[in-house]
mmCIF file of C-alpha atoms in Angstrom:
data_model
loop_
_atom_site.group_PDB
_atom_site.id
_atom_site.type_symbol
_atom_site.label_atom_id
_atom_site.label_comp_id
_atom_site.label_asym_id
_atom_site.label_seq_id
_atom_site.Cartn_x
_atom_site.Cartn_y
_atom_site.Cartn_z
ATOM 1 C CA MET B 15 160.471 71.134 75.045
ATOM 2 C CA HIS B 16 160.917 74.551 73.524
ATOM 3 C CA PRO B 17 158.949 76.876 71.196
ATOM 4 C CA VAL B 18 159.121 76.061 67.485
ATOM 5 C CA THR B 19 158.802 78.932 64.998
ATOM 6 C CA VAL B 20 157.384 78.216 61.544
ATOM 7 C CA ALA B 21 158.408 81.032 59.182
ATOM 8 C CA SER B 22 155.786 82.064 56.606
ATOM 9 C CA ALA B 23 153.318 79.556 58.057
ATOM 10 C CA VAL B 24 150.369 81.286 56.389
ATOM 11 C CA ASP B 25 150.134 83.259 53.168
ATOM 12 C CA ASN B 26 148.597 86.666 52.483
ATOM 13 C CA GLU B 27 145.410 85.074 51.147
ATOM 14 C CA PHE B 28 144.780 83.391 54.512
ATOM 15 C CA ILE B 29 145.667 86.573 56.425
ATOM 16 C CA ASP B 30 143.232 88.590 54.266
ATOM 17 C CA TYR B 31 140.543 85.927 54.800
ATOM 18 C CA VAL B 32 140.835 86.175 58.583
ATOM 19 C CA LEU B 33 141.244 89.944 58.817
ATOM 20 C CA HIS B 34 138.446 90.824 56.380
ATOM 21 C CA ARG B 35 135.739 88.380 57.469
ATOM 22 C CA GLU B 36 132.879 89.720 59.595
ATOM 23 C CA HIS B 37 134.026 90.082 63.196
ATOM 24 C CA ASN B 38 132.201 89.911 66.498
ATOM 25 C CA TRP B 39 134.868 91.333 68.811
ATOM 26 C CA GLN B 40 134.341 90.810 72.540
ATOM 27 C CA ARG B 41 136.330 92.500 75.292
ATOM 28 C CA GLY B 42 138.643 90.098 77.146
ATOM 29 C CA THR B 43 136.936 89.155 80.411
ATOM 30 C CA LEU B 44 137.653 87.319 83.617
ATOM 31 C CA VAL B 45 135.161 85.202 85.551
ATOM 32 C CA ALA B 46 135.596 85.361 89.320
ATOM 33 C CA GLY B 47 133.064 84.280 91.918
ATOM 34 C CA GLY B 48 130.537 83.576 89.186
ATOM 35 C CA GLN B 49 130.731 87.170 87.917
ATOM 36 C CA GLU B 50 132.194 88.212 84.555
ATOM 37 C CA ALA B 51 134.158 91.452 84.450
ATOM 38 C CA PRO B 52 136.714 93.116 82.139
ATOM 39 C CA SER B 53 140.101 91.501 82.663
ATOM 40 C CA VAL B 54 142.950 93.637 83.941
ATOM 41 C CA ASN B 55 145.659 91.086 83.105
ATOM 42 C CA ARG B 56 144.346 90.497 79.570
ATOM 43 C CA ARG B 57 143.632 93.792 77.840
ATOM 44 C CA CYS B 58 142.517 92.697 74.397
ATOM 45 C CA TRP B 59 139.555 92.009 72.158
ATOM 46 C CA CYS B 60 138.725 88.414 71.225
ATOM 47 C CA GLU B 61 136.633 86.451 68.776
ATOM 48 C CA ASP B 62 136.065 82.702 68.814
ATOM 49 C CA LEU B 63 136.988 81.124 65.463
ATOM 50 C CA SER B 64 136.853 77.500 66.647
ATOM 51 C CA LYS B 65 134.069 76.653 64.175
ATOM 52 C CA ASP B 66 135.686 78.188 61.084
ATOM 53 C CA GLY B 67 136.711 75.232 58.901
ATOM 54 C CA VAL B 68 139.298 77.185 56.882
ATOM 55 C CA VAL B 69 141.030 78.350 60.051
ATOM 56 C CA GLN B 70 140.793 74.878 61.631
ATOM 57 C CA ASP B 71 142.535 73.264 58.651
ATOM 58 C CA VAL B 72 145.449 75.715 58.757
ATOM 59 C CA CYS B 73 145.914 75.393 62.516
ATOM 60 C CA GLU B 74 145.643 71.603 62.451
ATOM 61 C CA SER B 75 148.656 71.171 60.188
ATOM 62 C CA LEU B 76 150.860 73.552 62.189
ATOM 63 C CA PHE B 77 150.522 71.535 65.387
ATOM 64 C CA ASP B 78 152.381 68.705 63.604
ATOM 65 C CA VAL B 79 155.704 70.289 64.669
ATOM 66 C CA TYR B 80 155.158 68.402 67.972
ATOM 67 C CA PRO B 81 154.356 64.866 66.736
ATOM 68 C CA ASP B 82 155.244 63.208 70.060
ATOM 69 C CA VAL B 83 152.769 65.185 72.196
ATOM 70 C CA GLU B 84 149.552 63.204 72.635
ATOM 71 C CA THR B 85 146.522 65.322 71.769
ATOM 72 C CA ASN B 86 143.034 64.596 70.541
ATOM 73 C CA ASP B 87 141.066 66.169 67.712
ATOM 74 C CA GLN B 88 139.757 69.051 69.835
ATOM 75 C CA MET B 89 141.013 72.559 69.245
ATOM 76 C CA GLN B 90 140.136 76.011 70.544
ATOM 77 C CA ILE B 91 140.861 79.010 68.301
ATOM 78 C CA SER B 92 140.623 82.735 69.049
ATOM 79 C CA LEU B 93 141.407 85.881 67.133
ATOM 80 C CA MET B 94 143.072 88.428 69.451
ATOM 81 C CA LYS B 95 143.376 92.180 68.937
ATOM 82 C CA TYR B 96 145.648 94.287 71.159
ATOM 83 C CA ARG B 97 145.205 98.055 70.702
ATOM 84 C CA ALA B 98 147.439 100.878 71.921
ATOM 85 C CA GLU B 99 144.408 102.859 73.076
ATOM 86 C CA ASP B 100 143.613 100.023 75.527
ATOM 87 C CA VAL B 101 147.289 99.523 76.487
ATOM 88 C CA GLY B 102 146.662 96.108 74.954
ATOM 89 C CA ASN B 103 148.664 93.373 76.621
ATOM 90 C CA PHE B 104 148.435 89.955 78.261
ATOM 91 C CA GLU B 105 150.407 89.501 81.459
ATOM 92 C CA THR B 106 152.514 86.389 82.041
ATOM 93 C CA HIS B 107 150.341 83.285 82.170
ATOM 94 C CA GLN B 108 150.116 79.634 81.171
ATOM 95 C CA ASP B 109 147.474 78.231 78.815
ATOM 96 C CA VAL B 110 147.119 74.727 80.308
ATOM 97 C CA ASN B 111 143.596 75.391 81.741
ATOM 98 C CA TYR B 112 142.925 72.374 83.945
ATOM 99 C CA GLU B 113 139.301 73.528 84.354
ATOM 100 C CA LEU B 114 138.398 71.561 81.206
ATOM 101 C CA GLY B 115 137.851 68.390 83.268
ATOM 102 C CA GLU B 116 139.794 65.365 82.055
ATOM 103 C CA LEU B 117 141.321 67.423 79.262
ATOM 104 C CA CYS B 118 143.692 70.375 79.225
ATOM 105 C CA ARG B 119 145.387 72.550 76.676
ATOM 106 C CA LYS B 120 148.536 70.679 75.640
ATOM 107 C CA LEU B 121 149.920 72.818 72.813
ATOM 108 C CA SER B 122 149.561 76.544 72.172
ATOM 109 C CA MET B 123 150.121 78.387 68.932
ATOM 110 C CA THR B 124 150.229 82.019 67.871
ATOM 111 C CA ILE B 125 150.112 83.187 64.247
ATOM 112 C CA LEU B 126 150.964 86.866 63.806
ATOM 113 C CA LEU B 127 148.466 88.441 61.374
ATOM 114 C CA SER B 128 149.371 92.111 61.812
ATOM 115 C CA ASP B 129 152.151 93.811 63.696
ATOM 116 C CA SER B 130 151.779 96.829 65.952
ATOM 117 C CA ASP B 131 153.677 99.998 65.202
ATOM 118 C CA GLN B 132 155.340 99.663 68.616
ATOM 119 C CA GLY B 133 155.221 97.111 71.414
ATOM 120 C CA GLY B 134 153.131 93.951 71.508
ATOM 121 C CA GLU B 135 156.093 91.579 71.619
ATOM 122 C CA LEU B 136 155.424 87.949 72.477
ATOM 123 C CA GLU B 137 157.671 86.628 75.232
ATOM 124 C CA ILE B 138 157.905 82.967 76.145
ATOM 125 C CA MET B 139 159.761 82.165 79.371
ATOM 126 C CA ASN B 140 160.955 85.803 79.467
ATOM 127 C CA SER B 141 162.544 85.443 76.031
ATOM 128 C CA LYS B 142 161.369 87.785 73.254
ATOM 129 C CA GLN B 143 160.112 85.889 70.206
ATOM 130 C CA THR B 144 160.779 87.582 66.887
ATOM 131 C CA LEU B 145 157.880 86.940 64.530
ATOM 132 C CA SER B 146 157.038 88.483 61.182
ATOM 133 C CA VAL B 147 153.509 88.725 59.846
ATOM 134 C CA GLY B 148 152.527 85.234 58.668
ATOM 135 C CA ASP B 149 154.872 83.401 61.052
ATOM 136 C CA ALA B 150 153.589 80.925 63.646
ATOM 137 C CA ILE B 151 155.074 79.755 66.903
ATOM 138 C CA VAL B 152 153.995 76.533 68.627
ATOM 139 C CA PHE B 153 154.888 75.631 72.207
ATOM 140 C CA PRO B 154 153.763 73.464 75.139
ATOM 141 C CA SER B 155 150.874 75.195 76.905
ATOM 142 C CA TYR B 156 152.582 75.005 80.297
ATOM 143 C CA LEU B 157 155.318 77.478 79.264
ATOM 144 C CA PRO B 158 154.830 80.932 80.848
ATOM 145 C CA HIS B 159 154.322 83.619 78.206
ATOM 146 C CA SER B 160 153.046 87.168 77.755
ATOM 147 C CA VAL B 161 152.245 89.861 75.211
ATOM 148 C CA LYS B 162 153.914 93.151 76.104
ATOM 149 C CA PRO B 163 151.851 96.357 75.953
ATOM 150 C CA VAL B 164 151.117 97.779 72.505
ATOM 151 C CA THR B 165 152.135 101.440 72.602
ATOM 152 C CA ALA B 166 151.234 102.429 69.015
ATOM 153 C CA GLY B 167 148.859 100.841 66.527
ATOM 154 C CA GLU B 168 147.420 97.377 67.050
ATOM 155 C CA ARG B 169 148.533 93.751 66.996
ATOM 156 C CA ILE B 170 146.253 91.007 65.688
ATOM 157 C CA SER B 171 147.085 87.353 66.128
ATOM 158 C CA LEU B 172 145.353 84.028 65.748
ATOM 159 C CA VAL B 173 145.793 81.861 68.820
ATOM 160 C CA ALA B 174 144.954 78.156 68.937
ATOM 161 C CA TRP B 175 145.186 75.398 71.513
ATOM 162 C CA ARG B 176 145.286 71.652 70.956
ATOM 163 C CA LEU B 177 143.632 69.641 73.732
ATOM 164 C CA GLY B 178 144.550 66.306 75.259
ATOM 165 C CA GLU B 179 144.711 64.393 78.515
ATOM 166 C CA HIS B 180 146.533 66.100 81.361
ATOM 167 C CA TRP B 181 150.340 66.214 81.289
ATOM 168 C CA ARG B 182 151.965 63.399 83.281
#
């Protein structure tokens, strides 16, 4: 299974809705040994949008590019901001997250809402993904991927995960 790009997946009205709503940005953190600390492999700001019905509806339909992957109706959605002043990036990782018990993240999706002036490229399996603002890319959550450091400006993307039973 490979990444599927959906060109012009969202329109400017949706992008404006997400970018101009009230935000509660939180620094990306890591929990280790029961302690929460700023993450060094995920330098970004995040906001949980899992309960936003407008955003849920848009994300729901985009996951249909993988009709044969068994998922349930659960979704996690985050807004991510990578800033040059933070050397915003996300080192190579997988999204599967087996810590969810009987469920895991099965499908991952990124919708580019604003592009950095420089840097911030999404790579999946060490292959640069070319996205324009409004494009989405959907891929199995087990594929290794990263966001390269933003060196000028900022990159904002909407990231969503579709949950289901563990991969077999």
